[in-house]
Amino acid sequence: MLASGFTGAPVSRFLLYGIITTSILASITDTKHLFYIQPHPHIWKYGQLWRVAVWQLCYTNSTELLFAAMTLYNMRVIERLWGSQKFASFLLSTYLPTTLLTPLLLTLVLRPLTFNHASSSSSLFNLLPAGPTPLIFGLLAQYHAAIPTVYKYRVVASASSTSHQDDPYALVFSDKSTTYLLAGQLALSSLPGSALAAAVGWVVGMAWRGEWGPGLWGKWRVPGWVVGEARGEAGRGQELEGLRRRMEGEGAAARGTGADTAEQTGQGGEQRRRGIVGGVADQFRGSF
């Protein structure tokens, strides 16, 4: 039976519901202006460095929230593949790098390139939209690398085409294309800041997967109790031992059942043979 909804993905459910809740709260409390970052004037003029710590907590645009929610829902299969402990470890390991790198690149690298608009708040590289877009694209990198393509299909340009395989204008899609299209809309929603956030998230996600970071960055795991796995190695060992014994018991029962079946089959066959021989003998006795 196929898992539906958030079955087997409690961390994905918590993340999705959390983003929706914080975004709605920011909207109804009229505090959306506190989450996005403009290097000028927020950082250079007013020194509001606290914005670096909060800009990934919610979305301030309903369209971005919709695309982010749909993308996260499609990528819940990663948690089912990895398990909740590894999935939560990935989120916590990549949250800090993506939170710091994106505003630093915008403020210290891209923003200074606009020499002729150094004091303008409407400059091209002067907006980092709020929302966990880097975190989502970090997950998208794992989705791209770990989740296989199940099927592909072609969209032809003309219905009169005789051979769809030879149509040079046919577009090839897969079952994963919808997720990529949703994420692409999210990356293009507030250019160039949204694209920068997406690029940083993708690079950090691939770095985590390749364990390119310092020390045990890609190998660190949260404690099991964080995701509801209260039993440690001893508990898992006992569970595996119980499973082994249960399988051995089932195997012994199956062997016993097979032996009994064979014995019953042998007895039945012997009775059938006796019945046939007896019937033939009776026929001959009646003849003489």
PDB file of C-alpha atoms in Angstrom:
ATOM      1  CA  MET A   1       0.000   0.000   0.000  1.00  0.00           C
ATOM      2  CA  LEU A   2       1.353   3.408  -0.965  1.00  0.00           C
ATOM      3  CA  ALA A   3       1.877   5.950   1.828  1.00  0.00           C
ATOM      4  CA  SER A   4      -0.318   9.006   1.496  1.00  0.00           C
ATOM      5  CA  GLY A   5      -0.148  12.481   2.986  1.00  0.00           C
ATOM      6  CA  PHE A   6       2.550  12.873   5.598  1.00  0.00           C
ATOM      7  CA  THR A   7       2.642   9.204   6.576  1.00  0.00           C
ATOM      8  CA  GLY A   8       6.197   8.435   7.626  1.00  0.00           C
ATOM      9  CA  ALA A   9       7.223  12.114   7.341  1.00  0.00           C
ATOM     10  CA  PRO A  10       6.500  13.889  10.661  1.00  0.00           C
ATOM     11  CA  VAL A  11       9.381  16.362  10.344  1.00  0.00           C
ATOM     12  CA  SER A  12       8.205  17.440   6.874  1.00  0.00           C
ATOM     13  CA  ARG A  13       4.729  17.988   8.266  1.00  0.00           C
ATOM     14  CA  PHE A  14       6.080  20.058  11.161  1.00  0.00           C
ATOM     15  CA  LEU A  15       8.238  22.124   8.787  1.00  0.00           C
ATOM     16  CA  LEU A  16       5.388  22.798   6.353  1.00  0.00           C
ATOM     17  CA  TYR A  17       2.863  23.686   9.044  1.00  0.00           C
ATOM     18  CA  GLY A  18       5.448  25.837  10.811  1.00  0.00           C
ATOM     19  CA  ILE A  19       6.205  27.899   7.704  1.00  0.00           C
ATOM     20  CA  ILE A  20       2.503  28.403   7.010  1.00  0.00           C
ATOM     21  CA  THR A  21       1.808  29.399  10.622  1.00  0.00           C
ATOM     22  CA  THR A  22       4.665  31.899  10.905  1.00  0.00           C
ATOM     23  CA  SER A  23       3.789  33.442   7.541  1.00  0.00           C
ATOM     24  CA  ILE A  24       0.151  33.909   8.533  1.00  0.00           C
ATOM     25  CA  LEU A  25       1.151  35.367  11.915  1.00  0.00           C
ATOM     26  CA  ALA A  26       3.521  37.833  10.244  1.00  0.00           C
ATOM     27  CA  SER A  27       0.676  38.912   7.969  1.00  0.00           C
ATOM     28  CA  ILE A  28      -2.058  39.352  10.574  1.00  0.00           C
ATOM     29  CA  THR A  29       0.280  41.109  13.030  1.00  0.00           C
ATOM     30  CA  ASP A  30       1.546  43.455  10.304  1.00  0.00           C
ATOM     31  CA  THR A  31       5.197  42.568  10.990  1.00  0.00           C
ATOM     32  CA  LYS A  32       6.185  41.414   7.491  1.00  0.00           C
ATOM     33  CA  HIS A  33       8.500  44.404   7.132  1.00  0.00           C
ATOM     34  CA  LEU A  34      10.737  42.969   9.866  1.00  0.00           C
ATOM     35  CA  PHE A  35      11.803  39.842   7.989  1.00  0.00           C
ATOM     36  CA  TYR A  36      13.212  40.773   4.580  1.00  0.00           C
ATOM     37  CA  ILE A  37      16.679  42.357   4.291  1.00  0.00           C
ATOM     38  CA  GLN A  38      17.797  45.446   2.412  1.00  0.00           C
ATOM     39  CA  PRO A  39      21.545  46.053   2.833  1.00  0.00           C
ATOM     40  CA  HIS A  40      20.781  49.744   2.526  1.00  0.00           C
ATOM     41  CA  PRO A  41      19.403  50.962   4.870  1.00  0.00           C
ATOM     42  CA  HIS A  42      18.840  47.947   7.150  1.00  0.00           C
ATOM     43  CA  ILE A  43      22.463  46.859   7.480  1.00  0.00           C
ATOM     44  CA  TRP A  44      24.702  49.747   6.402  1.00  0.00           C
ATOM     45  CA  LYS A  45      22.656  52.591   7.843  1.00  0.00           C
ATOM     46  CA  TYR A  46      20.738  51.215  10.828  1.00  0.00           C
ATOM     47  CA  GLY A  47      22.903  48.226  11.742  1.00  0.00           C
ATOM     48  CA  GLN A  48      19.940  45.843  12.057  1.00  0.00           C
ATOM     49  CA  LEU A  49      22.036  42.692  12.138  1.00  0.00           C
ATOM     50  CA  TRP A  50      19.252  40.798  13.908  1.00  0.00           C
ATOM     51  CA  ARG A  51      17.506  40.525  10.545  1.00  0.00           C
ATOM     52  CA  VAL A  52      20.134  37.984   9.498  1.00  0.00           C
ATOM     53  CA  ALA A  53      18.789  35.617  12.179  1.00  0.00           C
ATOM     54  CA  VAL A  54      15.078  35.889  11.297  1.00  0.00           C
ATOM     55  CA  TRP A  55      14.792  36.262   7.523  1.00  0.00           C
ATOM     56  CA  GLN A  56      14.237  32.505   6.940  1.00  0.00           C
ATOM     57  CA  LEU A  57      11.424  32.160   9.469  1.00  0.00           C
ATOM     58  CA  CYS A  58       8.481  33.059   7.214  1.00  0.00           C
ATOM     59  CA  TYR A  59       7.360  34.249   3.791  1.00  0.00           C
ATOM     60  CA  THR A  60       5.914  37.703   3.309  1.00  0.00           C
ATOM     61  CA  ASN A  61       4.320  36.930  -0.061  1.00  0.00           C
ATOM     62  CA  SER A  62       1.370  34.568  -0.436  1.00  0.00           C
ATOM     63  CA  THR A  63       2.509  33.382  -3.866  1.00  0.00           C
ATOM     64  CA  GLU A  64       5.945  32.424  -2.566  1.00  0.00           C
ATOM     65  CA  LEU A  65       4.311  30.658   0.379  1.00  0.00           C
ATOM     66  CA  LEU A  66       2.118  28.640  -1.989  1.00  0.00           C
ATOM     67  CA  PHE A  67       5.032  27.513  -4.184  1.00  0.00           C
ATOM     68  CA  ALA A  68       7.163  26.717  -1.126  1.00  0.00           C
ATOM     69  CA  ALA A  69       4.390  24.670   0.518  1.00  0.00           C
ATOM     70  CA  MET A  70       3.738  22.640  -2.640  1.00  0.00           C
ATOM     71  CA  THR A  71       7.446  22.014  -3.161  1.00  0.00           C
ATOM     72  CA  LEU A  72       7.941  20.866   0.435  1.00  0.00           C
ATOM     73  CA  TYR A  73       4.960  18.556   0.175  1.00  0.00           C
ATOM     74  CA  ASN A  74       6.381  16.913  -2.948  1.00  0.00           C
ATOM     75  CA  MET A  75       9.765  16.429  -1.272  1.00  0.00           C
ATOM     76  CA  ARG A  76       8.423  14.624   1.799  1.00  0.00           C
ATOM     77  CA  VAL A  77       9.623  11.421   0.102  1.00  0.00           C
ATOM     78  CA  ILE A  78      13.154  12.341   1.150  1.00  0.00           C
ATOM     79  CA  GLU A  79      12.243  11.870   4.813  1.00  0.00           C
ATOM     80  CA  ARG A  80      10.637   8.524   4.019  1.00  0.00           C
ATOM     81  CA  LEU A  81      13.820   7.476   2.239  1.00  0.00           C
ATOM     82  CA  TRP A  82      16.255   8.718   4.893  1.00  0.00           C
ATOM     83  CA  GLY A  83      14.262   8.442   8.076  1.00  0.00           C
ATOM     84  CA  SER A  84      13.231  11.322  10.335  1.00  0.00           C
ATOM     85  CA  GLN A  85      16.520  11.445  12.244  1.00  0.00           C
ATOM     86  CA  LYS A  86      18.716  11.999   9.194  1.00  0.00           C
ATOM     87  CA  PHE A  87      16.179  14.382   7.667  1.00  0.00           C
ATOM     88  CA  ALA A  88      16.069  16.563  10.796  1.00  0.00           C
ATOM     89  CA  SER A  89      19.874  16.452  10.992  1.00  0.00           C
ATOM     90  CA  PHE A  90      20.103  17.788   7.457  1.00  0.00           C
ATOM     91  CA  LEU A  91      17.736  20.674   8.195  1.00  0.00           C
ATOM     92  CA  LEU A  92      19.603  21.713  11.333  1.00  0.00           C
ATOM     93  CA  SER A  93      23.034  21.293   9.712  1.00  0.00           C
ATOM     94  CA  THR A  94      22.222  23.458   6.704  1.00  0.00           C
ATOM     95  CA  TYR A  95      20.045  26.097   8.377  1.00  0.00           C
ATOM     96  CA  LEU A  96      22.932  28.104   9.852  1.00  0.00           C
ATOM     97  CA  PRO A  97      25.164  28.125   6.705  1.00  0.00           C
ATOM     98  CA  THR A  98      22.289  29.136   4.432  1.00  0.00           C
ATOM     99  CA  THR A  99      21.082  31.762   6.913  1.00  0.00           C
ATOM    100  CA  LEU A 100      24.490  33.450   7.092  1.00  0.00           C
ATOM    101  CA  LEU A 101      25.937  32.972   3.603  1.00  0.00           C
ATOM    102  CA  THR A 102      23.057  34.448   1.621  1.00  0.00           C
ATOM    103  CA  PRO A 103      22.895  37.898   3.295  1.00  0.00           C
ATOM    104  CA  LEU A 104      26.694  38.033   3.494  1.00  0.00           C
ATOM    105  CA  LEU A 105      27.031  37.485  -0.257  1.00  0.00           C
ATOM    106  CA  LEU A 106      24.351  40.069  -0.976  1.00  0.00           C
ATOM    107  CA  THR A 107      25.717  42.674   1.437  1.00  0.00           C
ATOM    108  CA  LEU A 108      29.469  42.253   1.027  1.00  0.00           C
ATOM    109  CA  VAL A 109      29.825  41.031  -2.570  1.00  0.00           C
ATOM    110  CA  LEU A 110      26.870  41.829  -4.841  1.00  0.00           C
ATOM    111  CA  ARG A 111      25.712  45.075  -3.273  1.00  0.00           C
ATOM    112  CA  PRO A 112      29.144  46.815  -3.477  1.00  0.00           C
ATOM    113  CA  LEU A 113      29.222  46.057  -7.222  1.00  0.00           C
ATOM    114  CA  THR A 114      26.502  48.700  -7.783  1.00  0.00           C
ATOM    115  CA  PHE A 115      28.893  51.647  -7.399  1.00  0.00           C
ATOM    116  CA  ASN A 116      26.583  54.222  -8.953  1.00  0.00           C
ATOM    117  CA  HIS A 117      23.695  53.264  -6.665  1.00  0.00           C
ATOM    118  CA  ALA A 118      25.563  52.936  -3.409  1.00  0.00           C
ATOM    119  CA  SER A 119      23.075  55.009  -1.460  1.00  0.00           C
ATOM    120  CA  SER A 120      19.880  53.953  -3.218  1.00  0.00           C
ATOM    121  CA  SER A 121      17.440  51.599  -1.518  1.00  0.00           C
ATOM    122  CA  SER A 122      15.933  50.628  -4.890  1.00  0.00           C
ATOM    123  CA  SER A 123      19.142  49.203  -6.311  1.00  0.00           C
ATOM    124  CA  LEU A 124      19.042  45.864  -8.132  1.00  0.00           C
ATOM    125  CA  PHE A 125      21.036  43.996  -5.478  1.00  0.00           C
ATOM    126  CA  ASN A 126      19.359  45.506  -2.463  1.00  0.00           C
ATOM    127  CA  LEU A 127      16.647  43.032  -1.508  1.00  0.00           C
ATOM    128  CA  LEU A 128      16.762  39.599   0.053  1.00  0.00           C
ATOM    129  CA  PRO A 129      13.164  38.332   0.269  1.00  0.00           C
ATOM    130  CA  ALA A 130      12.110  36.578   3.456  1.00  0.00           C
ATOM    131  CA  GLY A 131      11.519  32.849   3.569  1.00  0.00           C
ATOM    132  CA  PRO A 132      13.419  29.550   3.822  1.00  0.00           C
ATOM    133  CA  THR A 133      14.092  29.350   0.084  1.00  0.00           C
ATOM    134  CA  PRO A 134      17.741  28.243   0.625  1.00  0.00           C
ATOM    135  CA  LEU A 135      16.588  25.423   2.888  1.00  0.00           C
ATOM    136  CA  ILE A 136      14.059  24.270   0.301  1.00  0.00           C
ATOM    137  CA  PHE A 137      16.659  24.277  -2.469  1.00  0.00           C
ATOM    138  CA  GLY A 138      19.039  22.365  -0.233  1.00  0.00           C
ATOM    139  CA  LEU A 139      16.331  19.718  -0.003  1.00  0.00           C
ATOM    140  CA  LEU A 140      15.793  19.971  -3.750  1.00  0.00           C
ATOM    141  CA  ALA A 141      19.442  19.050  -4.302  1.00  0.00           C
ATOM    142  CA  GLN A 142      18.860  15.881  -2.256  1.00  0.00           C
ATOM    143  CA  TYR A 143      15.637  15.204  -4.163  1.00  0.00           C
ATOM    144  CA  HIS A 144      17.504  15.517  -7.459  1.00  0.00           C
ATOM    145  CA  ALA A 145      20.323  13.196  -6.373  1.00  0.00           C
ATOM    146  CA  ALA A 146      18.492  10.574  -4.317  1.00  0.00           C
ATOM    147  CA  ILE A 147      14.993  10.169  -5.783  1.00  0.00           C
ATOM    148  CA  PRO A 148      14.937   8.231  -9.066  1.00  0.00           C
ATOM    149  CA  THR A 149      12.746   9.101 -12.021  1.00  0.00           C
ATOM    150  CA  VAL A 150       9.820   6.699 -12.306  1.00  0.00           C
ATOM    151  CA  TYR A 151       8.548   7.611 -15.767  1.00  0.00           C
ATOM    152  CA  LYS A 152       8.942  10.170 -18.564  1.00  0.00           C
ATOM    153  CA  TYR A 153       6.485  11.584 -21.052  1.00  0.00           C
ATOM    154  CA  ARG A 154       6.645  13.772 -24.158  1.00  0.00           C
ATOM    155  CA  VAL A 155       4.589  16.837 -25.002  1.00  0.00           C
ATOM    156  CA  VAL A 156       4.455  17.275 -28.765  1.00  0.00           C
ATOM    157  CA  ALA A 157       4.058  20.610 -30.494  1.00  0.00           C
ATOM    158  CA  SER A 158       1.633  19.434 -33.171  1.00  0.00           C
ATOM    159  CA  ALA A 159      -1.150  16.866 -33.164  1.00  0.00           C
ATOM    160  CA  SER A 160      -0.445  16.076 -36.848  1.00  0.00           C
ATOM    161  CA  SER A 161       3.005  14.726 -36.103  1.00  0.00           C
ATOM    162  CA  THR A 162       3.265  11.159 -37.389  1.00  0.00           C
ATOM    163  CA  SER A 163       6.023  10.058 -35.045  1.00  0.00           C
ATOM    164  CA  HIS A 164       6.249  11.618 -31.604  1.00  0.00           C
ATOM    165  CA  GLN A 165       9.683  10.104 -31.106  1.00  0.00           C
ATOM    166  CA  ASP A 166      11.091  12.017 -34.101  1.00  0.00           C
ATOM    167  CA  ASP A 167       9.384  15.335 -33.367  1.00  0.00           C
ATOM    168  CA  PRO A 168      12.234  17.866 -32.862  1.00  0.00           C
ATOM    169  CA  TYR A 169       9.916  20.218 -30.968  1.00  0.00           C
ATOM    170  CA  ALA A 170       8.649  17.647 -28.470  1.00  0.00           C
ATOM    171  CA  LEU A 171       9.314  18.426 -24.809  1.00  0.00           C
ATOM    172  CA  VAL A 172      10.343  15.592 -22.501  1.00  0.00           C
ATOM    173  CA  PHE A 173       9.131  15.681 -18.890  1.00  0.00           C
ATOM    174  CA  SER A 174       9.270  13.259 -15.989  1.00  0.00           C
ATOM    175  CA  ASP A 175       7.280  12.637 -12.830  1.00  0.00           C
ATOM    176  CA  LYS A 176       9.722  14.969 -11.019  1.00  0.00           C
ATOM    177  CA  SER A 177       9.209  17.889 -13.411  1.00  0.00           C
ATOM    178  CA  THR A 178       6.320  19.348 -11.395  1.00  0.00           C
ATOM    179  CA  THR A 179       8.527  19.707  -8.337  1.00  0.00           C
ATOM    180  CA  TYR A 180      11.254  21.411 -10.373  1.00  0.00           C
ATOM    181  CA  LEU A 181       8.760  23.803 -11.960  1.00  0.00           C
ATOM    182  CA  LEU A 182       7.345  24.806  -8.577  1.00  0.00           C
ATOM    183  CA  ALA A 183      10.826  25.370  -7.198  1.00  0.00           C
ATOM    184  CA  GLY A 184      11.763  27.357 -10.302  1.00  0.00           C
ATOM    185  CA  GLN A 185       8.806  29.665  -9.750  1.00  0.00           C
ATOM    186  CA  LEU A 186      10.000  30.173  -6.176  1.00  0.00           C
ATOM    187  CA  ALA A 187      13.527  31.012  -7.347  1.00  0.00           C
ATOM    188  CA  LEU A 188      12.236  33.535  -9.914  1.00  0.00           C
ATOM    189  CA  SER A 189       9.649  35.196  -7.673  1.00  0.00           C
ATOM    190  CA  SER A 190      11.799  38.127  -6.439  1.00  0.00           C
ATOM    191  CA  LEU A 191      14.848  38.441  -8.665  1.00  0.00           C
ATOM    192  CA  PRO A 192      17.727  38.616  -8.104  1.00  0.00           C
ATOM    193  CA  GLY A 193      17.511  38.008  -4.345  1.00  0.00           C
ATOM    194  CA  SER A 194      15.358  34.876  -4.633  1.00  0.00           C
ATOM    195  CA  ALA A 195      17.711  33.387  -7.243  1.00  0.00           C
ATOM    196  CA  LEU A 196      20.688  34.082  -4.990  1.00  0.00           C
ATOM    197  CA  ALA A 197      18.958  32.345  -2.074  1.00  0.00           C
ATOM    198  CA  ALA A 198      18.127  29.352  -4.277  1.00  0.00           C
ATOM    199  CA  ALA A 199      21.702  29.080  -5.572  1.00  0.00           C
ATOM    200  CA  VAL A 200      23.176  29.226  -2.066  1.00  0.00           C
ATOM    201  CA  GLY A 201      20.752  26.560  -0.854  1.00  0.00           C
ATOM    202  CA  TRP A 202      21.581  24.247  -3.756  1.00  0.00           C
ATOM    203  CA  VAL A 203      25.352  24.599  -3.234  1.00  0.00           C
ATOM    204  CA  VAL A 204      25.090  24.055   0.523  1.00  0.00           C
ATOM    205  CA  GLY A 205      22.859  21.016  -0.040  1.00  0.00           C
ATOM    206  CA  MET A 206      25.326  19.446  -2.453  1.00  0.00           C
ATOM    207  CA  ALA A 207      28.201  20.250  -0.110  1.00  0.00           C
ATOM    208  CA  TRP A 208      26.381  18.487   2.732  1.00  0.00           C
ATOM    209  CA  ARG A 209      25.712  15.482   0.542  1.00  0.00           C
ATOM    210  CA  GLY A 210      29.342  15.267  -0.519  1.00  0.00           C
ATOM    211  CA  GLU A 211      30.553  15.887   3.057  1.00  0.00           C
ATOM    212  CA  TRP A 212      32.671  18.789   1.856  1.00  0.00           C
ATOM    213  CA  GLY A 213      32.199  20.755   5.049  1.00  0.00           C
ATOM    214  CA  PRO A 214      34.421  20.833   8.092  1.00  0.00           C
ATOM    215  CA  GLY A 215      34.730  17.802  10.348  1.00  0.00           C
ATOM    216  CA  LEU A 216      31.664  15.595  10.650  1.00  0.00           C
ATOM    217  CA  TRP A 217      29.272  18.137   9.177  1.00  0.00           C
ATOM    218  CA  GLY A 218      27.589  15.670   6.831  1.00  0.00           C
ATOM    219  CA  LYS A 219      27.714  12.786   9.329  1.00  0.00           C
ATOM    220  CA  TRP A 220      26.288  14.482  12.406  1.00  0.00           C
ATOM    221  CA  ARG A 221      22.888  13.264  13.573  1.00  0.00           C
ATOM    222  CA  VAL A 222      20.443  14.685  16.068  1.00  0.00           C
ATOM    223  CA  PRO A 223      19.559  12.507  19.083  1.00  0.00           C
ATOM    224  CA  GLY A 224      16.773  10.069  18.424  1.00  0.00           C
ATOM    225  CA  TRP A 225      14.457  11.598  21.021  1.00  0.00           C
ATOM    226  CA  VAL A 226      14.323  14.853  18.996  1.00  0.00           C
ATOM    227  CA  VAL A 227      12.226  13.127  16.328  1.00  0.00           C
ATOM    228  CA  GLY A 228      10.394  10.803  18.710  1.00  0.00           C
ATOM    229  CA  GLU A 229      12.837   7.906  18.524  1.00  0.00           C
ATOM    230  CA  ALA A 230      13.364   7.581  22.278  1.00  0.00           C
ATOM    231  CA  ARG A 231      15.010   4.182  22.084  1.00  0.00           C
ATOM    232  CA  GLY A 232      18.745   4.258  21.485  1.00  0.00           C
ATOM    233  CA  GLU A 233      21.105   1.645  20.114  1.00  0.00           C
ATOM    234  CA  ALA A 234      20.159  -0.806  22.864  1.00  0.00           C
ATOM    235  CA  GLY A 235      16.467  -0.473  22.055  1.00  0.00           C
ATOM    236  CA  ARG A 236      17.107  -0.951  18.347  1.00  0.00           C
ATOM    237  CA  GLY A 237      19.279  -3.971  19.127  1.00  0.00           C
ATOM    238  CA  GLN A 238      16.522  -5.530  21.191  1.00  0.00           C
ATOM    239  CA  GLU A 239      14.030  -4.810  18.438  1.00  0.00           C
ATOM    240  CA  LEU A 240      16.263  -6.485  15.848  1.00  0.00           C
ATOM    241  CA  GLU A 241      16.828  -9.456  18.164  1.00  0.00           C
ATOM    242  CA  GLY A 242      13.086  -9.830  18.655  1.00  0.00           C
ATOM    243  CA  LEU A 243      12.574  -9.638  14.902  1.00  0.00           C
ATOM    244  CA  ARG A 244      15.226 -12.324  14.375  1.00  0.00           C
ATOM    245  CA  ARG A 245      13.616 -14.657  16.899  1.00  0.00           C
ATOM    246  CA  ARG A 246      10.192 -14.072  15.428  1.00  0.00           C
ATOM    247  CA  MET A 247      11.478 -14.878  11.940  1.00  0.00           C
ATOM    248  CA  GLU A 248      13.179 -18.028  13.234  1.00  0.00           C
ATOM    249  CA  GLY A 249       9.936 -19.090  14.922  1.00  0.00           C
ATOM    250  CA  GLU A 250       7.963 -18.484  11.761  1.00  0.00           C
ATOM    251  CA  GLY A 251      10.532 -20.445   9.773  1.00  0.00           C
ATOM    252  CA  ALA A 252      10.362 -23.388  12.174  1.00  0.00           C
ATOM    253  CA  ALA A 253       6.572 -23.309  12.073  1.00  0.00           C
ATOM    254  CA  ALA A 254       6.677 -23.252   8.290  1.00  0.00           C
ATOM    255  CA  ARG A 255       9.023 -26.239   8.231  1.00  0.00           C
ATOM    256  CA  GLY A 256       6.761 -28.132  10.642  1.00  0.00           C
ATOM    257  CA  THR A 257       3.716 -27.317   8.602  1.00  0.00           C
ATOM    258  CA  GLY A 258       5.510 -28.455   5.462  1.00  0.00           C
ATOM    259  CA  ALA A 259       6.465 -31.756   7.105  1.00  0.00           C
ATOM    260  CA  ASP A 260       2.921 -32.361   8.345  1.00  0.00           C
ATOM    261  CA  THR A 261       1.583 -31.549   4.918  1.00  0.00           C
ATOM    262  CA  ALA A 262       4.016 -33.933   3.292  1.00  0.00           C
ATOM    263  CA  GLU A 263       3.085 -36.687   5.762  1.00  0.00           C
ATOM    264  CA  GLN A 264      -0.596 -36.143   5.173  1.00  0.00           C
ATOM    265  CA  THR A 265       0.013 -36.110   1.442  1.00  0.00           C
ATOM    266  CA  GLY A 266       1.926 -39.400   1.702  1.00  0.00           C
ATOM    267  CA  GLN A 267      -0.822 -41.013   3.731  1.00  0.00           C
ATOM    268  CA  GLY A 268      -3.455 -39.804   1.327  1.00  0.00           C
ATOM    269  CA  GLY A 269      -1.467 -41.096  -1.606  1.00  0.00           C
ATOM    270  CA  GLU A 270      -1.008 -44.468   0.041  1.00  0.00           C
ATOM    271  CA  GLN A 271      -4.730 -44.695   0.711  1.00  0.00           C
ATOM    272  CA  ARG A 272      -5.450 -43.758  -2.881  1.00  0.00           C
ATOM    273  CA  ARG A 273      -3.007 -46.404  -4.122  1.00  0.00           C
ATOM    274  CA  ARG A 274      -4.591 -49.028  -1.883  1.00  0.00           C
ATOM    275  CA  GLY A 275      -8.016 -48.074  -3.090  1.00  0.00           C
ATOM    276  CA  ILE A 276      -7.000 -48.435  -6.722  1.00  0.00           C
ATOM    277  CA  VAL A 277      -5.269 -51.792  -6.169  1.00  0.00           C
ATOM    278  CA  GLY A 278      -8.173 -53.052  -4.098  1.00  0.00           C
ATOM    279  CA  GLY A 279     -10.648 -52.014  -6.766  1.00  0.00           C
ATOM    280  CA  VAL A 280      -8.711 -53.845  -9.471  1.00  0.00           C
ATOM    281  CA  ALA A 281      -8.412 -56.943  -7.284  1.00  0.00           C
ATOM    282  CA  ASP A 282     -12.137 -56.941  -6.594  1.00  0.00           C
ATOM    283  CA  GLN A 283     -12.811 -56.746 -10.274  1.00  0.00           C
ATOM    284  CA  PHE A 284     -10.627 -59.776 -10.916  1.00  0.00           C
ATOM    285  CA  ARG A 285     -12.232 -61.722  -8.043  1.00  0.00           C
ATOM    286  CA  GLY A 286     -15.640 -61.080  -9.468  1.00  0.00           C
ATOM    287  CA  SER A 287     -14.528 -62.316 -12.867  1.00  0.00           C
ATOM    288  CA  PHE A 288     -13.372 -65.725 -11.677  1.00  0.00           C
TER     289      PHE A 288
END
